[in-house]
mmCIF file of C-alpha atoms and ligand atoms in Angstrom:
data_model
loop_
_atom_site.group_PDB
_atom_site.id
_atom_site.type_symbol
_atom_site.label_atom_id
_atom_site.label_comp_id
_atom_site.label_asym_id
_atom_site.label_seq_id
_atom_site.Cartn_x
_atom_site.Cartn_y
_atom_site.Cartn_z
ATOM 1 C CA UNK A 1447 85.987 147.706 115.309
ATOM 2 C CA UNK A 1448 89.579 146.450 114.425
ATOM 3 C CA UNK A 1449 91.069 143.373 114.560
ATOM 4 C CA UNK A 1450 94.857 143.119 115.187
ATOM 5 C CA UNK A 1451 96.733 139.984 115.174
ATOM 6 C CA UNK A 1452 100.674 139.818 116.133
ATOM 7 C CA UNK A 1453 102.640 137.115 114.877
ATOM 8 C CA UNK A 1454 104.800 136.280 117.889
ATOM 9 C CA UNK A 1455 107.120 133.884 119.904
ATOM 10 C CA UNK A 1456 105.624 135.511 122.761
ATOM 11 C CA UNK A 1457 102.535 136.299 123.211
ATOM 12 C CA UNK A 1458 101.997 137.204 126.866
ATOM 13 C CA UNK A 1459 104.731 140.282 126.450
ATOM 14 C CA UNK A 1460 102.392 142.190 124.283
ATOM 15 C CA UNK A 1461 98.540 140.101 125.867
ATOM 16 C CA UNK A 1462 99.747 141.379 129.265
ATOM 17 C CA UNK A 1463 100.407 145.147 129.029
ATOM 18 C CA UNK A 1464 97.508 145.569 126.463
ATOM 19 C CA UNK A 1465 95.085 143.824 129.149
ATOM 20 C CA UNK A 1466 94.904 148.050 131.543
ATOM 21 C CA UNK A 1467 93.207 150.752 131.275
ATOM 22 C CA UNK A 1468 92.292 152.156 128.535
ATOM 23 C CA UNK A 1469 93.194 149.784 125.394
ATOM 24 C CA UNK A 1470 91.578 146.789 128.363
ATOM 25 C CA UNK A 1471 88.575 147.874 128.055
ATOM 26 C CA UNK A 1472 88.518 148.613 124.897
ATOM 27 C CA UNK A 1473 89.644 145.232 123.569
ATOM 28 C CA UNK A 1474 86.275 144.406 126.853
ATOM 29 C CA UNK A 1475 83.914 146.709 125.455
ATOM 30 C CA UNK A 1476 84.742 145.562 121.476
ATOM 31 C CA UNK A 1477 86.493 147.602 119.785
ATOM 32 C CA UNK A 1478 89.535 146.244 119.106
ATOM 33 C CA UNK A 1479 89.435 142.281 118.546
ATOM 34 C CA UNK A 1480 93.806 141.361 119.419
ATOM 35 C CA UNK A 1481 95.058 137.458 118.545
ATOM 36 C CA UNK A 1482 98.233 135.604 118.699
ATOM 37 C CA UNK A 1483 100.416 133.739 116.020
ATOM 38 C CA UNK A 1484 102.669 131.878 117.073
ATOM 39 C CA UNK A 1485 105.265 130.695 114.880
ATOM 40 C CA UNK A 1486 106.680 128.228 117.109
ATOM 41 C CA UNK A 1487 102.956 126.377 116.668
ATOM 42 C CA UNK A 1488 103.771 126.321 112.772
ATOM 43 C CA UNK A 1489 107.202 124.453 113.146
ATOM 44 C CA UNK A 1490 107.481 120.605 112.087
ATOM 45 C CA UNK A 1491 110.314 118.962 114.003
ATOM 46 C CA UNK A 1492 110.317 117.500 117.542
ATOM 47 C CA UNK A 1493 112.302 120.701 118.810
ATOM 48 C CA UNK A 1494 109.914 122.701 117.375
ATOM 49 C CA UNK A 1495 113.288 125.168 116.228
ATOM 50 C CA UNK A 1496 111.732 128.498 114.979
ATOM 51 C CA UNK A 1497 115.675 130.328 115.062
ATOM 52 C CA UNK A 1498 119.212 129.198 113.486
ATOM 53 C CA UNK A 1499 122.730 130.941 113.660
ATOM 54 C CA UNK A 1500 123.369 133.520 110.908
ATOM 55 C CA UNK A 1501 124.413 132.308 107.684
ATOM 56 C CA UNK A 1502 128.347 134.196 106.986
ATOM 57 C CA UNK A 1503 128.597 133.776 110.833
ATOM 58 C CA UNK A 1504 128.105 136.509 113.775
ATOM 59 C CA UNK A 1505 126.278 136.724 117.054
ATOM 60 C CA UNK A 1506 123.246 135.673 118.349
ATOM 61 C CA UNK A 1507 120.195 133.467 116.527
ATOM 62 C CA UNK A 1508 117.818 134.309 113.561
ATOM 63 C CA UNK A 1509 114.269 133.340 113.161
ATOM 64 C CA UNK A 1510 113.662 131.485 110.251
ATOM 65 C CA UNK A 1511 111.310 132.379 107.216
ATOM 66 C CA UNK A 1512 108.621 129.225 107.105
ATOM 67 C CA UNK A 1513 107.659 129.080 110.899
ATOM 68 C CA UNK A 1514 106.857 133.131 110.903
ATOM 69 C CA UNK A 1515 105.542 132.529 106.911
ATOM 70 C CA UNK A 1516 102.622 130.059 107.910
ATOM 71 C CA UNK A 1517 102.196 132.377 111.215
ATOM 72 C CA UNK A 1518 101.016 134.815 109.397
ATOM 73 C CA UNK A 1519 99.547 133.635 105.875
ATOM 74 C CA UNK A 1520 97.238 131.433 108.767
ATOM 75 C CA UNK A 1521 96.208 135.164 110.269
ATOM 76 C CA UNK A 1522 96.055 137.466 106.392
ATOM 77 C CA UNK A 1523 93.202 138.092 104.726
ATOM 78 C CA UNK A 1524 92.468 139.889 101.841
ATOM 79 C CA UNK A 1525 92.596 143.578 102.899
ATOM 80 C CA UNK A 1526 95.434 142.790 105.854
ATOM 81 C CA UNK A 1527 97.647 145.214 106.539
ATOM 82 C CA UNK A 1528 101.465 143.613 108.079
ATOM 83 C CA UNK A 1529 104.029 145.553 109.836
ATOM 84 C CA UNK A 1530 106.658 144.560 110.517
ATOM 85 C CA UNK A 1531 108.571 146.159 113.725
ATOM 86 C CA UNK A 1532 112.631 146.510 112.609
ATOM 87 C CA UNK A 1533 114.948 148.878 114.221
ATOM 88 C CA UNK A 1534 115.361 149.804 110.072
ATOM 89 C CA UNK A 1535 111.909 150.530 109.682
ATOM 90 C CA UNK A 1536 110.072 153.602 108.898
ATOM 91 C CA UNK A 1537 109.669 155.855 111.927
ATOM 92 C CA UNK A 1538 106.794 155.705 113.661
ATOM 93 C CA UNK A 1539 105.006 158.933 115.018
ATOM 94 C CA UNK A 1540 101.027 160.508 115.358
ATOM 95 C CA UNK A 1541 100.438 160.262 111.975
ATOM 96 C CA UNK A 1542 101.197 157.018 110.958
ATOM 97 C CA UNK A 1543 98.927 155.805 113.933
ATOM 98 C CA UNK A 1544 96.269 158.560 112.491
ATOM 99 C CA UNK A 1545 96.776 156.801 109.558
ATOM 100 C CA UNK A 1546 96.675 152.848 110.821
ATOM 101 C CA UNK A 1547 93.523 153.621 113.013
ATOM 102 C CA UNK A 1548 92.086 153.678 109.428
ATOM 103 C CA UNK A 1549 92.493 150.173 108.843
ATOM 104 C CA UNK A 1550 90.151 146.502 109.755
ATOM 105 C CA UNK A 1551 92.770 145.152 110.090
ATOM 106 C CA UNK A 1552 96.226 144.983 111.283
ATOM 107 C CA UNK A 1553 99.062 141.720 111.742
ATOM 108 C CA UNK A 1554 102.652 142.655 113.149
ATOM 109 C CA UNK A 1555 105.451 140.598 112.916
ATOM 110 C CA UNK A 1556 107.788 140.696 115.863
ATOM 111 C CA UNK A 1557 110.986 139.821 115.257
ATOM 112 C CA UNK A 1558 113.005 138.335 117.954
ATOM 113 C CA UNK A 1559 116.976 138.016 119.013
ATOM 114 C CA UNK A 1560 119.233 139.528 116.287
ATOM 115 C CA UNK A 1561 116.032 139.522 113.686
ATOM 116 C CA UNK A 1562 113.759 137.439 111.276
ATOM 117 C CA UNK A 1563 115.566 135.755 107.568
ATOM 118 C CA UNK A 1564 115.662 138.492 105.155
ATOM 119 C CA UNK A 1565 113.317 137.283 103.352
ATOM 120 C CA UNK A 1566 109.961 137.289 104.882
ATOM 121 C CA UNK A 1567 110.076 141.128 104.763
ATOM 122 C CA UNK A 1568 108.311 140.928 100.856
ATOM 123 C CA UNK A 1569 105.392 139.774 103.283
ATOM 124 C CA UNK A 1570 104.873 143.401 105.091
ATOM 125 C CA UNK A 1571 103.121 146.001 103.815
ATOM 126 C CA UNK A 1572 105.460 148.374 105.958
ATOM 127 C CA UNK A 1573 108.772 148.496 108.135
ATOM 128 C CA UNK A 1574 108.037 150.551 111.623
ATOM 129 C CA UNK A 1575 110.721 151.276 114.336
ATOM 130 C CA UNK A 1576 109.529 153.300 116.998
ATOM 131 C CA UNK A 1577 112.224 155.202 117.559
ATOM 132 C CA UNK A 1578 116.269 154.806 117.505
ATOM 133 C CA UNK A 1579 117.237 151.948 119.784
ATOM 134 C CA UNK A 1580 116.977 148.568 120.008
ATOM 135 C CA UNK A 1581 114.825 146.545 122.084
ATOM 136 C CA UNK A 1582 115.041 142.915 122.515
ATOM 137 C CA UNK A 1583 112.331 141.867 120.325
ATOM 138 C CA UNK A 1584 109.452 143.842 118.548
ATOM 139 C CA UNK A 1585 106.999 142.608 121.240
ATOM 140 C CA UNK A 1586 107.487 145.896 123.482
ATOM 141 C CA UNK A 1587 107.098 148.387 119.911
ATOM 142 C CA UNK A 1588 104.202 146.640 118.967
ATOM 143 C CA UNK A 1589 102.777 147.439 122.620
ATOM 144 C CA UNK A 1590 103.711 150.593 121.593
ATOM 145 C CA UNK A 1591 101.752 151.009 118.395
ATOM 146 C CA UNK A 1592 99.025 149.027 118.978
ATOM 147 C CA UNK A 1593 98.355 151.023 122.240
ATOM 148 C CA UNK A 1594 98.495 154.683 119.774
ATOM 149 C CA UNK A 1595 96.216 153.001 117.124
ATOM 150 C CA UNK A 1596 93.412 151.734 119.745
ATOM 151 C CA UNK A 1597 92.891 155.545 121.695
ATOM 152 C CA UNK A 1598 92.338 157.146 118.023
ATOM 153 C CA UNK A 1599 89.963 154.202 116.921
ATOM 154 C CA UNK A 1600 86.398 156.667 117.163
ATOM 155 C CA UNK A 1601 83.982 155.841 120.681
ATOM 156 C CA UNK A 1602 87.686 154.269 122.257
ATOM 157 C CA UNK A 1603 88.403 157.795 124.203
ATOM 158 C CA UNK A 1604 84.603 159.192 125.739
ATOM 159 C CA UNK A 1605 85.567 162.882 124.811
ATOM 160 C CA UNK A 1606 86.869 162.333 121.391
ATOM 161 C CA UNK A 1607 88.329 165.844 121.375
ATOM 162 C CA UNK A 1608 90.758 164.347 123.843
ATOM 163 C CA UNK A 1609 92.301 163.109 120.363
ATOM 164 C CA UNK A 1610 92.219 167.077 118.639
ATOM 165 C CA UNK A 1611 93.764 169.056 121.103
ATOM 166 C CA UNK A 1612 97.042 167.083 122.191
ATOM 167 C CA UNK A 1613 100.577 166.634 122.168
ATOM 168 C CA UNK A 1614 101.535 166.649 118.500
ATOM 169 C CA UNK A 1615 98.221 166.715 116.424
ATOM 170 C CA UNK A 1616 98.793 169.868 116.030
ATOM 171 C CA UNK A 1617 102.802 169.484 115.457
ATOM 172 C CA UNK A 1618 103.414 170.570 119.118
ATOM 173 C CA UNK A 1619 103.609 169.977 122.857
ATOM 174 C CA UNK A 1620 100.376 170.073 125.240
ATOM 175 C CA UNK A 1621 100.102 173.269 127.402
ATOM 176 C CA UNK A 1622 101.019 171.721 130.847
ATOM 177 C CA UNK A 1623 97.503 170.628 133.011
ATOM 178 C CA UNK A 1624 96.733 170.802 136.500
ATOM 179 C CA UNK A 1625 94.068 169.905 139.043
ATOM 180 C CA UNK A 1626 93.273 170.413 142.779
ATOM 181 C CA UNK A 1627 94.779 171.710 145.284
ATOM 182 C CA UNK A 1628 94.696 175.172 143.780
ATOM 183 C CA UNK A 1629 97.827 175.640 146.283
ATOM 184 C CA UNK A 1630 99.936 172.358 147.119
ATOM 185 C CA UNK A 1631 103.552 172.411 148.702
ATOM 186 C CA UNK A 1632 103.133 176.683 148.304
ATOM 187 C CA UNK A 1633 103.034 176.168 144.761
ATOM 188 C CA UNK A 1634 100.028 177.528 142.386
ATOM 189 C CA UNK A 1635 97.974 177.160 139.511
ATOM 190 C CA UNK A 1636 98.362 179.484 136.844
ATOM 191 C CA UNK A 1637 95.732 182.244 136.989
ATOM 192 C CA UNK A 1638 94.687 182.056 133.489
ATOM 193 C CA UNK A 1639 93.254 178.277 134.184
ATOM 194 C CA UNK A 1640 91.525 179.542 137.441
ATOM 195 C CA UNK A 1641 90.043 182.535 135.125
ATOM 196 C CA UNK A 1642 86.796 180.512 133.862
ATOM 197 C CA UNK A 1643 86.994 182.712 130.562
ATOM 198 C CA UNK A 1644 87.818 180.553 128.070
ATOM 199 C CA UNK A 1645 89.208 182.388 125.362
ATOM 200 C CA UNK A 1646 91.960 183.720 127.943
ATOM 201 C CA UNK A 1647 92.662 180.058 129.167
ATOM 202 C CA UNK A 1648 92.522 179.160 125.336
ATOM 203 C CA UNK A 1649 95.307 182.298 124.573
ATOM 204 C CA UNK A 1650 97.314 180.742 127.705
ATOM 205 C CA UNK A 1651 97.531 177.484 126.462
ATOM 206 C CA UNK A 1652 98.539 177.987 122.951
ATOM 207 C CA UNK A 1653 101.466 180.795 123.984
ATOM 208 C CA UNK A 1654 102.380 177.835 126.291
ATOM 209 C CA UNK A 1655 102.482 175.245 123.516
ATOM 210 C CA UNK A 1656 104.238 177.025 121.367
ATOM 211 C CA UNK A 1657 106.615 178.478 123.934
ATOM 212 C CA UNK A 1658 107.372 175.216 125.112
ATOM 213 C CA UNK A 1659 107.350 173.321 121.509
ATOM 214 C CA UNK A 1660 110.138 176.588 120.186
ATOM 215 C CA UNK A 1661 112.533 175.508 123.820
ATOM 216 C CA UNK A 1662 112.372 170.969 124.058
ATOM 217 C CA UNK A 1663 111.726 170.459 120.821
ATOM 218 C CA UNK A 1664 112.318 172.923 118.197
ATOM 219 C CA UNK A 1665 112.218 170.042 115.165
ATOM 220 C CA UNK A 1666 108.712 170.234 115.532
ATOM 221 C CA UNK A 1667 107.726 173.920 115.272
ATOM 222 C CA UNK A 1668 109.180 173.910 111.686
ATOM 223 C CA UNK A 1669 105.812 171.559 110.170
ATOM 224 C CA UNK A 1670 102.812 170.058 111.650
ATOM 225 C CA UNK A 1671 102.671 166.496 111.454
ATOM 226 C CA UNK A 1672 99.548 165.554 111.561
ATOM 227 C CA UNK A 1673 97.355 168.109 109.198
ATOM 228 C CA UNK A 1674 94.319 169.196 111.396
ATOM 229 C CA UNK A 1675 90.406 169.082 110.127
ATOM 230 C CA UNK A 1676 89.236 172.053 107.364
ATOM 231 C CA UNK A 1677 87.516 173.251 110.109
ATOM 232 C CA UNK A 1678 90.563 175.690 110.323
ATOM 233 C CA UNK A 1679 91.472 175.486 113.967
ATOM 234 C CA UNK A 1680 93.813 178.886 114.794
ATOM 235 C CA UNK A 1681 97.438 177.635 113.687
ATOM 236 C CA UNK A 1682 100.109 178.825 116.456
ATOM 237 C CA UNK A 1683 102.819 178.150 114.873
ATOM 238 C CA UNK A 1684 103.592 177.268 110.602
HETATM 239 N N1 LIG B 1035 112.696 146.021 117.512
HETATM 240 C C1 LIG B 1035 114.249 146.156 118.269
HETATM 241 N N2 LIG B 1035 114.270 147.562 118.694
HETATM 242 C C2 LIG B 1035 112.701 147.935 117.703
HETATM 243 C C3 LIG B 1035 112.674 149.806 117.773
HETATM 244 N N3 LIG B 1035 113.586 150.157 118.281
HETATM 245 N N4 LIG B 1035 111.465 149.149 116.819
HETATM 246 C C4 LIG B 1035 111.173 148.219 116.328
HETATM 247 N N5 LIG B 1035 110.835 147.182 116.401
HETATM 248 C C5 LIG B 1035 112.404 147.076 116.890
#
C-alpha cells in the first residue's frame, strides 16, 4: 500500500484522470490511497488569496508560500518523501519511478501560474520535471508520475513480469506487439511470433528491440538506465 498526497489548487485535474483504468482499480483495491490538500483551504483572508504579483515585476502570478507551506505541513509525516513538480527539476524517468515506488508516502507539490514562491523549495526532498516543456501547472506532471509509480507497486499489475520485460527497464524500447487477426488488411503478423517456439520468439523480440532502439533512441542504447536484477537476463547492448 502506498499513500500519496497532492498539494494542489486544482485537485480534480489529478483525481479525475487517476480514477480510470488500472490506477482507478489500484485505488479501489487499496494499493494506492490518494488524497488532496488544497492551499486555498489554508488561507485566512476573506478572498482566500493564494497568489500575488511577482516582486521585481514581470508577467503572471506567483503562488504565495504560506498557504502551500500549511497544506504540506498538514499531510507531511516522518518518513514522507516530498516532491516539487517544476520544469527546473531533475528529469523523471523509469529509474526514478522505480525508486519512488518503494516509498511508503509521497507528497506532490503542484505549482500553478508562474510557479511558487522560491522560499518553499526547501520543503521538497526532490524537484522533478517530466520533460522539457512548460505545462500550465504541476498537476498533469503529478498525474504522469503517480501513474508510472502506481503500476510498479507490487500486486497492481496481475503479471509482475509485465514490468520486467517492458520498454526502458532494460534500457531498450520494447519489441512491437500484435494480436488477432493474423492477417489484417493484407498485413501479416511476423512469422517468428506464430512459430510457437519460445526461444525463437525471445530472440526475435531482442533483435527487434535492439534495432528499434538504435534507430529511434540511440541515446538509450549507450547505458541501461535501470539495472536488471542479478538473476541475469541476457544483455542485448551494453
Ligand atoms: N510544471 C510545469 N511544467 C512542468 C514540467 N514539464 N514538469 C513538471 N512540472 C511542471
